[in-house]
Short mmCIF file of N, CA and C in Angstrom, two decimals:
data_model
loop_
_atom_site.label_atom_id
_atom_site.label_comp_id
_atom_site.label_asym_id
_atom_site.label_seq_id
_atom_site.Cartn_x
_atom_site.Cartn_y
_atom_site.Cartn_z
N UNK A 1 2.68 -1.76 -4.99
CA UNK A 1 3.67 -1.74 -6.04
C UNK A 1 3.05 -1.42 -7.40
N UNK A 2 1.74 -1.79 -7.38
CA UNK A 2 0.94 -1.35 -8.36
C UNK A 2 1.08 0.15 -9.03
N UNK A 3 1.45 0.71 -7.99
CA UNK A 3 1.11 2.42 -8.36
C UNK A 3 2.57 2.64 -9.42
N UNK A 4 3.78 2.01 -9.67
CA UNK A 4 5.07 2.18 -10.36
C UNK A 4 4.88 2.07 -11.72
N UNK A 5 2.97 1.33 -11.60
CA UNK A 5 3.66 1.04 -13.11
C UNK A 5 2.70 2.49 -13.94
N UNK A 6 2.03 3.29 -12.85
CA UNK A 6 1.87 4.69 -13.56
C UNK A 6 2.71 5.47 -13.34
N UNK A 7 3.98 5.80 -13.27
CA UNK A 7 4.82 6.76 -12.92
C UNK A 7 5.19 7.80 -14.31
N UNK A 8 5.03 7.41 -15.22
CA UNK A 8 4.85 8.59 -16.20
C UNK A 8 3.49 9.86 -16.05
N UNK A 9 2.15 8.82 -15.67
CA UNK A 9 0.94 10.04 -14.90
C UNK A 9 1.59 10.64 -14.16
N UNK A 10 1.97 9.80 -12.98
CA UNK A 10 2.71 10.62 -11.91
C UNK A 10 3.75 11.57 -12.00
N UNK A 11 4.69 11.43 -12.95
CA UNK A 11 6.03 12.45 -12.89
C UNK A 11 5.03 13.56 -13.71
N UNK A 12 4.06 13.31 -15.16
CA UNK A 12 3.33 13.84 -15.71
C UNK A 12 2.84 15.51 -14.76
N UNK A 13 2.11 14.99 -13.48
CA UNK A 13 1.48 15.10 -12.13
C UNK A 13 2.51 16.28 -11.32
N UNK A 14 3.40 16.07 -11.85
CA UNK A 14 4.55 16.17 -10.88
C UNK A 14 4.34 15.70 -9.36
N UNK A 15 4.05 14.83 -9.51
CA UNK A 15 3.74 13.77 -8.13
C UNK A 15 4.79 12.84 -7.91
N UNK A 16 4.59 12.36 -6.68
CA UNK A 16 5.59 11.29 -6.37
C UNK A 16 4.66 10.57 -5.37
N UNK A 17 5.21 9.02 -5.19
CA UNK A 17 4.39 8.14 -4.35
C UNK A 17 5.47 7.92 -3.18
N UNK A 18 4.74 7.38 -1.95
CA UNK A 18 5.97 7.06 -1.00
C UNK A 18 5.22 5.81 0.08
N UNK A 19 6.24 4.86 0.19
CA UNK A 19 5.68 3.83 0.85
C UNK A 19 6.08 4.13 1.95
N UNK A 20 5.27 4.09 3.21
CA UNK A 20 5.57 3.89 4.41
C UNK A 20 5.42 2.88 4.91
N UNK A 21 6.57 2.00 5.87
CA UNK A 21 6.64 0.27 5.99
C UNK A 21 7.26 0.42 7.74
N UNK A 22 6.55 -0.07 8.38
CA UNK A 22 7.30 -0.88 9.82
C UNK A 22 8.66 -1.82 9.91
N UNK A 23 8.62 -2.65 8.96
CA UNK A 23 9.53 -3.58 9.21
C UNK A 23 11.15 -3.05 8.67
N UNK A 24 11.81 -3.89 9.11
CA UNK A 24 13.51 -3.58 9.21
C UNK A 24 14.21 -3.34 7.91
N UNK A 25 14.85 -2.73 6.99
CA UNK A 25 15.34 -2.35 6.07
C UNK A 25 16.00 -3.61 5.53
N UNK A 26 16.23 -4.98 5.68
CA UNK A 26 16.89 -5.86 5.15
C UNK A 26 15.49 -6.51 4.94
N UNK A 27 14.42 -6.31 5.94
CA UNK A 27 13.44 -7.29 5.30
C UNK A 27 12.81 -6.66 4.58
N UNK A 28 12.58 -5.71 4.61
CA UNK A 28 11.98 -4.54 3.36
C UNK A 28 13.00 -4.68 1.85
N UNK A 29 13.95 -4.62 1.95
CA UNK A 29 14.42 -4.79 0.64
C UNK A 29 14.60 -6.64 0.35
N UNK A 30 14.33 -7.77 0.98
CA UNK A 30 14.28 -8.44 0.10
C UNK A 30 12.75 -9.02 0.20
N UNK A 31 11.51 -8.47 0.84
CA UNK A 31 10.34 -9.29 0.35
C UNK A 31 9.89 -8.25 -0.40
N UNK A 32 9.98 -6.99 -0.12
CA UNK A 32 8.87 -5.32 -0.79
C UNK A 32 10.01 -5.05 -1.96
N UNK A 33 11.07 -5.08 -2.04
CA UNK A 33 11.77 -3.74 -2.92
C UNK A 33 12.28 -4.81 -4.12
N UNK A 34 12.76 -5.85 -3.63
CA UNK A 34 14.39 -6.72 -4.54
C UNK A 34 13.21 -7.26 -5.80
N UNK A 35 13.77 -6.86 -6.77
CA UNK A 35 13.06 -7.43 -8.63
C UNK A 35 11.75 -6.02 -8.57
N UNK A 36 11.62 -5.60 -7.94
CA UNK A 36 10.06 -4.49 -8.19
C UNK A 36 10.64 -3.55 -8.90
N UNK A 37 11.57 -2.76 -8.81
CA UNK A 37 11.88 -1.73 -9.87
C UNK A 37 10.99 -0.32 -9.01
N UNK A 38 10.79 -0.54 -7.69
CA UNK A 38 10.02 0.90 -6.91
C UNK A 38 11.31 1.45 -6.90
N UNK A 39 10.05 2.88 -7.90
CA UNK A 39 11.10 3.75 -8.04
C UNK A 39 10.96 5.27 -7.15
N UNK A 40 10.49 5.17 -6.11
CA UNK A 40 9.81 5.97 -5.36
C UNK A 40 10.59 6.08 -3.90
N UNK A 41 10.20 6.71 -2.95
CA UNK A 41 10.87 6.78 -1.91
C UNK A 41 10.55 5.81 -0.34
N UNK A 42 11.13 5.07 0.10
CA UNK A 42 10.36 4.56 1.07
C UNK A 42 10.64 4.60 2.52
N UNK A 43 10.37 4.79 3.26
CA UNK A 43 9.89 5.53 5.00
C UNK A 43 10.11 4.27 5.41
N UNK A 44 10.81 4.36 6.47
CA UNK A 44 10.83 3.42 7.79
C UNK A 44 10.50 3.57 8.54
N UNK A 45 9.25 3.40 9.33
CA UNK A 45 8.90 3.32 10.65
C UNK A 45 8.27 2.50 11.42
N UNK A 46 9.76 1.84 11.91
CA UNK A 46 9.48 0.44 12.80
C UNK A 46 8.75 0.66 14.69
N UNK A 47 8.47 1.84 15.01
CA UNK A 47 7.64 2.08 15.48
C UNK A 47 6.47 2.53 15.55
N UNK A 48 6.03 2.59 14.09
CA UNK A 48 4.69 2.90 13.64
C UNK A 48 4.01 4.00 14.16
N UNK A 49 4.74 5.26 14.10
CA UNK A 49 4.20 6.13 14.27
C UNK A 49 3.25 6.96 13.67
N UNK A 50 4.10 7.06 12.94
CA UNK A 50 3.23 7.38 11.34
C UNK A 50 2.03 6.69 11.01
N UNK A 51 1.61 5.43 11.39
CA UNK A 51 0.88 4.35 11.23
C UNK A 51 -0.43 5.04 12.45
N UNK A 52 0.14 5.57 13.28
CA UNK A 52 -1.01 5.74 14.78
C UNK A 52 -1.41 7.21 14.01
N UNK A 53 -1.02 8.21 13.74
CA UNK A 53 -0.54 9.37 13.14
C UNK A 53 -2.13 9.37 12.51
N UNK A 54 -1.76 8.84 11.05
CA UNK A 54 -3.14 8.48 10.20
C UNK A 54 -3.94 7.50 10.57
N UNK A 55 -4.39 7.13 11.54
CA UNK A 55 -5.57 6.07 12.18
C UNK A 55 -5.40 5.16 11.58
N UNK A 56 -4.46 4.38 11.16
CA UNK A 56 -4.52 2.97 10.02
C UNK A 56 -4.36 1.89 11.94
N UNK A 57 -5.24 1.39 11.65
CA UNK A 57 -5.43 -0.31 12.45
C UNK A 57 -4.42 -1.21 12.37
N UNK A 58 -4.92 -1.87 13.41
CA UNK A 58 -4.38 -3.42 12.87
C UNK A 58 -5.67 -4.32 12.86
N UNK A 59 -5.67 -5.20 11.82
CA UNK A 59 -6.80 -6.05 11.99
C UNK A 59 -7.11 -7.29 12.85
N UNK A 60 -7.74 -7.85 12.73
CA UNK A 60 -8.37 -9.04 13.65
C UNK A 60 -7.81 -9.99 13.12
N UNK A 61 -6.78 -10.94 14.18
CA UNK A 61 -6.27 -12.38 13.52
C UNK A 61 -7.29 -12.86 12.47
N UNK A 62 -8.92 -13.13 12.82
CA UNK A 62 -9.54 -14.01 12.24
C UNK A 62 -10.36 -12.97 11.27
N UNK A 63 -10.29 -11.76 10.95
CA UNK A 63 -10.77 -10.88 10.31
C UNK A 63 -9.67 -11.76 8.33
N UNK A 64 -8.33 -11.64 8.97
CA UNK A 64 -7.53 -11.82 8.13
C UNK A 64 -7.46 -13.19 7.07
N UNK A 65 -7.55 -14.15 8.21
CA UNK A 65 -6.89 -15.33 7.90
C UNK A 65 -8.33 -16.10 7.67
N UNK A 66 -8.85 -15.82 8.31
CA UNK A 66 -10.56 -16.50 8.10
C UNK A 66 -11.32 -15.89 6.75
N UNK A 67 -10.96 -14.70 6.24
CA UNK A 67 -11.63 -14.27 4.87
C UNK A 67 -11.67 -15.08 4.25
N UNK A 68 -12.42 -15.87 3.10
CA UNK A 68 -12.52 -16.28 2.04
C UNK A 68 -12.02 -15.06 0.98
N UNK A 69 -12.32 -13.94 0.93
CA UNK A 69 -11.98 -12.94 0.25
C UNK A 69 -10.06 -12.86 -0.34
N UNK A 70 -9.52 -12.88 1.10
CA UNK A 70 -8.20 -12.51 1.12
C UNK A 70 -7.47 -13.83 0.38
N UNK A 71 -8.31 -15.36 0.35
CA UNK A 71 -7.61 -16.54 0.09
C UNK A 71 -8.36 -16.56 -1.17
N UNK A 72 -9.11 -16.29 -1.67
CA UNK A 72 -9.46 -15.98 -3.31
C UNK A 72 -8.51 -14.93 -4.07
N UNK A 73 -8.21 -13.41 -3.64
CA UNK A 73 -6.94 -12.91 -3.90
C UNK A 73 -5.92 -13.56 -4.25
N UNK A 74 -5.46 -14.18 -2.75
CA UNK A 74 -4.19 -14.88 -2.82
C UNK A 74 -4.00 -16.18 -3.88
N UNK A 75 -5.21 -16.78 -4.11
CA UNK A 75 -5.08 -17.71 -4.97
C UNK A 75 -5.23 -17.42 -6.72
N UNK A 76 -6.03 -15.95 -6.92
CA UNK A 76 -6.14 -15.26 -8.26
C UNK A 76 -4.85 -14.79 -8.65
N UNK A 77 -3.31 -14.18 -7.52
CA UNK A 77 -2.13 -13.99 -7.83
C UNK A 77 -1.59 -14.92 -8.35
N UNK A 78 -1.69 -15.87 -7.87
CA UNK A 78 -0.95 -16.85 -7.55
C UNK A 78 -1.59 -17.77 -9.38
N UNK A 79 -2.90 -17.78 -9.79
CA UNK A 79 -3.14 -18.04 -10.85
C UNK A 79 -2.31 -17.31 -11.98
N UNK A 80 -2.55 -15.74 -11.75
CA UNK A 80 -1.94 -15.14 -12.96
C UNK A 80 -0.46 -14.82 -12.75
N UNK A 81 0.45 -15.58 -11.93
CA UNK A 81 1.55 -15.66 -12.43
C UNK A 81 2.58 -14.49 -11.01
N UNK A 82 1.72 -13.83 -10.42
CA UNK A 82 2.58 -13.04 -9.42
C UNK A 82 3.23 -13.99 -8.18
N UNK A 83 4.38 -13.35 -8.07
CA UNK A 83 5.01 -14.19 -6.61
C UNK A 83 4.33 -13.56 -5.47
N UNK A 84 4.26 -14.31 -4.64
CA UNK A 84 3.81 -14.12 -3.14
C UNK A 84 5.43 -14.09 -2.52
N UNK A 85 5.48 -12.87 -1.84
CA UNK A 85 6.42 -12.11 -1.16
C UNK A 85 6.41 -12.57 0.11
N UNK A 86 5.71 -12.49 0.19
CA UNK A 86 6.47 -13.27 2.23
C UNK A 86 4.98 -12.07 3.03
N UNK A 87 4.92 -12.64 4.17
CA UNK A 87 4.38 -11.87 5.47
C UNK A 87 5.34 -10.82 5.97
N UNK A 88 5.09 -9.58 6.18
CA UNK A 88 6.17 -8.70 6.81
C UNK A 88 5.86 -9.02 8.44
N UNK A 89 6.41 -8.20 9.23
CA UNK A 89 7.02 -8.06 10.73
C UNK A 89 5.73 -8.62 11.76
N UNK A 90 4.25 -8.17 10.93
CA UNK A 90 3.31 -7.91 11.26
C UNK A 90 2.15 -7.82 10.44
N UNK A 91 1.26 -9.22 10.07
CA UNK A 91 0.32 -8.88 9.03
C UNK A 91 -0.62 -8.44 9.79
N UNK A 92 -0.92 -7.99 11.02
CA UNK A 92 -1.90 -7.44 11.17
C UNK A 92 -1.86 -6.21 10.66
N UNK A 93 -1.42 -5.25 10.74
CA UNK A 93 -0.89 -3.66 10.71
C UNK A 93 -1.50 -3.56 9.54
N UNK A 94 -2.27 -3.26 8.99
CA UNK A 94 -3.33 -2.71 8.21
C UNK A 94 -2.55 -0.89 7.69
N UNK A 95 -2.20 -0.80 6.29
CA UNK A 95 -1.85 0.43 5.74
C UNK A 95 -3.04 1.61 5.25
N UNK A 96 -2.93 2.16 4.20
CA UNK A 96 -4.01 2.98 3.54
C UNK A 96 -3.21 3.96 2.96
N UNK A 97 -4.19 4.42 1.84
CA UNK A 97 -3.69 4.96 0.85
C UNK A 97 -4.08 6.66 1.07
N UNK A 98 -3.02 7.38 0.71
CA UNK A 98 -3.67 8.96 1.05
C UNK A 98 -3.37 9.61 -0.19
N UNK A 99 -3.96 10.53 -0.60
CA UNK A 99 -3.38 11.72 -1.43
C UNK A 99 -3.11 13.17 -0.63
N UNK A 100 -2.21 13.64 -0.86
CA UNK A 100 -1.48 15.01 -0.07
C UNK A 100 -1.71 15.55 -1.03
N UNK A 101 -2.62 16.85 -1.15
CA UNK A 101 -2.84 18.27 -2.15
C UNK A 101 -1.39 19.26 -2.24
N UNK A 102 -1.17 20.00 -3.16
CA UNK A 102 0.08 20.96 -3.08
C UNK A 102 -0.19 21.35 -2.09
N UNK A 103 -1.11 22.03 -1.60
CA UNK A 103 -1.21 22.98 -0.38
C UNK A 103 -1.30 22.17 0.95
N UNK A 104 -0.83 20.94 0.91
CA UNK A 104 -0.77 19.84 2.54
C UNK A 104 -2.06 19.21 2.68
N UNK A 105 -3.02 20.07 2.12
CA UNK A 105 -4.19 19.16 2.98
C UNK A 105 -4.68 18.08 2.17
N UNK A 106 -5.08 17.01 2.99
CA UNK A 106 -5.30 15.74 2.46
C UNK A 106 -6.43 15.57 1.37
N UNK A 107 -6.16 15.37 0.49
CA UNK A 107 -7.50 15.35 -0.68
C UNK A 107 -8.21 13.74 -0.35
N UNK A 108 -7.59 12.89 -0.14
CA UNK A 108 -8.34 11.75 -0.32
C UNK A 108 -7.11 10.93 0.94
N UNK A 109 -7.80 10.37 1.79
CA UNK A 109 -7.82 9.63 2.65
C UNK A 109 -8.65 8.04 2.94
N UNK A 110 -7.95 6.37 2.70
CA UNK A 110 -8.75 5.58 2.92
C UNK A 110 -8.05 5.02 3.68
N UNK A 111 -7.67 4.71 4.77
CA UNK A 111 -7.56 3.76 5.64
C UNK A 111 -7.57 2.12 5.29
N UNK A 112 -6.87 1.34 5.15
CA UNK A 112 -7.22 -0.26 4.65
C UNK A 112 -8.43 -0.73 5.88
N UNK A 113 -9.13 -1.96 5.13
CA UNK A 113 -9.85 -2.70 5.34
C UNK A 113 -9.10 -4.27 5.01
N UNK A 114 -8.42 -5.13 5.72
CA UNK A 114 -8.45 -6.16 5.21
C UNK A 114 -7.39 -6.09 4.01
N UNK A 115 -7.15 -7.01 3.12
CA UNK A 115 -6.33 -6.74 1.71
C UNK A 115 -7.19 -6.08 0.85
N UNK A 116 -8.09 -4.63 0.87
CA UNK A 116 -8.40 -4.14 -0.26
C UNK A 116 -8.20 -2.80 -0.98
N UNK A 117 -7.31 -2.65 -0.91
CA UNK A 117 -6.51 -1.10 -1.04
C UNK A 117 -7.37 -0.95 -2.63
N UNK A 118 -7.63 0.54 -3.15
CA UNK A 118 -8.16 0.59 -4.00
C UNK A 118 -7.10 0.66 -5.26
N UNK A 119 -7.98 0.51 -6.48
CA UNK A 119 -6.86 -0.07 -7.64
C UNK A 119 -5.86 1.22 -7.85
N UNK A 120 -4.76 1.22 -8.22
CA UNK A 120 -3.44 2.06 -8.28
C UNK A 120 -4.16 3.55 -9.25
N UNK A 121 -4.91 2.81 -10.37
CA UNK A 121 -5.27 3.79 -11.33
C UNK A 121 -6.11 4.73 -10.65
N UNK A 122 -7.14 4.42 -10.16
CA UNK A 122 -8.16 5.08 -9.36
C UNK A 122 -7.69 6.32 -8.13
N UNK A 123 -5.95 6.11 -7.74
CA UNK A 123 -5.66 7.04 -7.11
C UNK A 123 -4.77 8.05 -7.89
N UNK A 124 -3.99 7.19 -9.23
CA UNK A 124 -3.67 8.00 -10.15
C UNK A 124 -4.68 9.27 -9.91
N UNK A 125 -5.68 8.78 -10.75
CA UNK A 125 -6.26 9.83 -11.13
C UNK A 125 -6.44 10.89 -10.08
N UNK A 126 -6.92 11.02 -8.56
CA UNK A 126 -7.57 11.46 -8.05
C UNK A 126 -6.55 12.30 -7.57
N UNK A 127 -5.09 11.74 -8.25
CA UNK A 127 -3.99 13.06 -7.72
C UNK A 127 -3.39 14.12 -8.94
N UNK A 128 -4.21 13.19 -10.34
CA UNK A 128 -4.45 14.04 -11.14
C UNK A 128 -5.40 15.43 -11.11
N UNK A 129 -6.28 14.93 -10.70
CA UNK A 129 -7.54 15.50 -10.38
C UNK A 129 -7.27 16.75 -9.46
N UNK A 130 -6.55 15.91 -8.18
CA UNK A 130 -5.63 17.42 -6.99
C UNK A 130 -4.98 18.13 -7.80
N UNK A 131 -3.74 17.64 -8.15
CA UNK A 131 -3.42 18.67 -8.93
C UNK A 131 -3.71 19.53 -10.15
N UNK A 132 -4.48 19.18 -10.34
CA UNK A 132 -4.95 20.34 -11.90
C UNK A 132 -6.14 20.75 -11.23
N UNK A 133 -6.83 21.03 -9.83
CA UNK A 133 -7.67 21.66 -9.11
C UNK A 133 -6.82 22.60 -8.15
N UNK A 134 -5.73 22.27 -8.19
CA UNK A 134 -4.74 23.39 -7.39
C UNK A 134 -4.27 24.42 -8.38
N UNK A 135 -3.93 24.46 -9.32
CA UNK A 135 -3.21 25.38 -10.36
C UNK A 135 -4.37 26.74 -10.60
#
């Protein structure tokens, strides 16, 4: 949700972001969408195709829940004031972040690890970067 709050880079970009989510459209709009203000487009695929598609995992029960990492996160949100949204359908199912070039091919591809998707700005840029290397 991070990435909404660059959407002036992005329209800038003429880019757009798009979430792709497994779970059911009522639970998607009230733990992911309801108070966020995503203003972007979002994909349903409760068979995770798309998910097998780009090699994104699922992680290890105890990969997850056993981190110290993920419960320092959760407790640094939870300090500065963000709500904790709920578990979707499936916390294993591990996402990742891609950039798509004008011309289709993938400029930047990461696969998740765990909760560490890289910071929103950092992909800003790198679709800044695609696009003003395509022109």
């Amino acid at each position: 949700m991070k990435v909404a709050r660059h959407r002036r880079r992005l329209d800038a970009a003429g880019a757009t972001a798009l979430a792709v989510v497994h779970d059911e459209p009522d639970r998607v709009r009230a733990m992911l969408l309801d108070g966020t203000g995503w203003p972007y487009p979002v994909a349903l695929d409760p068979g995770r195709g798309s998910y097998r598609a780009w090699g994104l995992r699922r992680a290890v029960w105890a990969g997850i829940w056993l981190d110290p990492g993920v419960w320092r996160q959760y407790a640094q949100l939870l300090r500065t004031g963000h709500r904790i949204r709920g578990a979707g359908q499936d916390v294993r199912q591990l996402g990742g972040d891609f950039v798509v070039a004008p011309d289709g091919r993938i400029a930047y591809a990461r696969p998740q690890r765990r909760d560490d998707r890289p910071p929103a700005a950092a992909l800003v840029k790198i679709v800044e970067e695609t696009v003003s290397g395509a022109t």
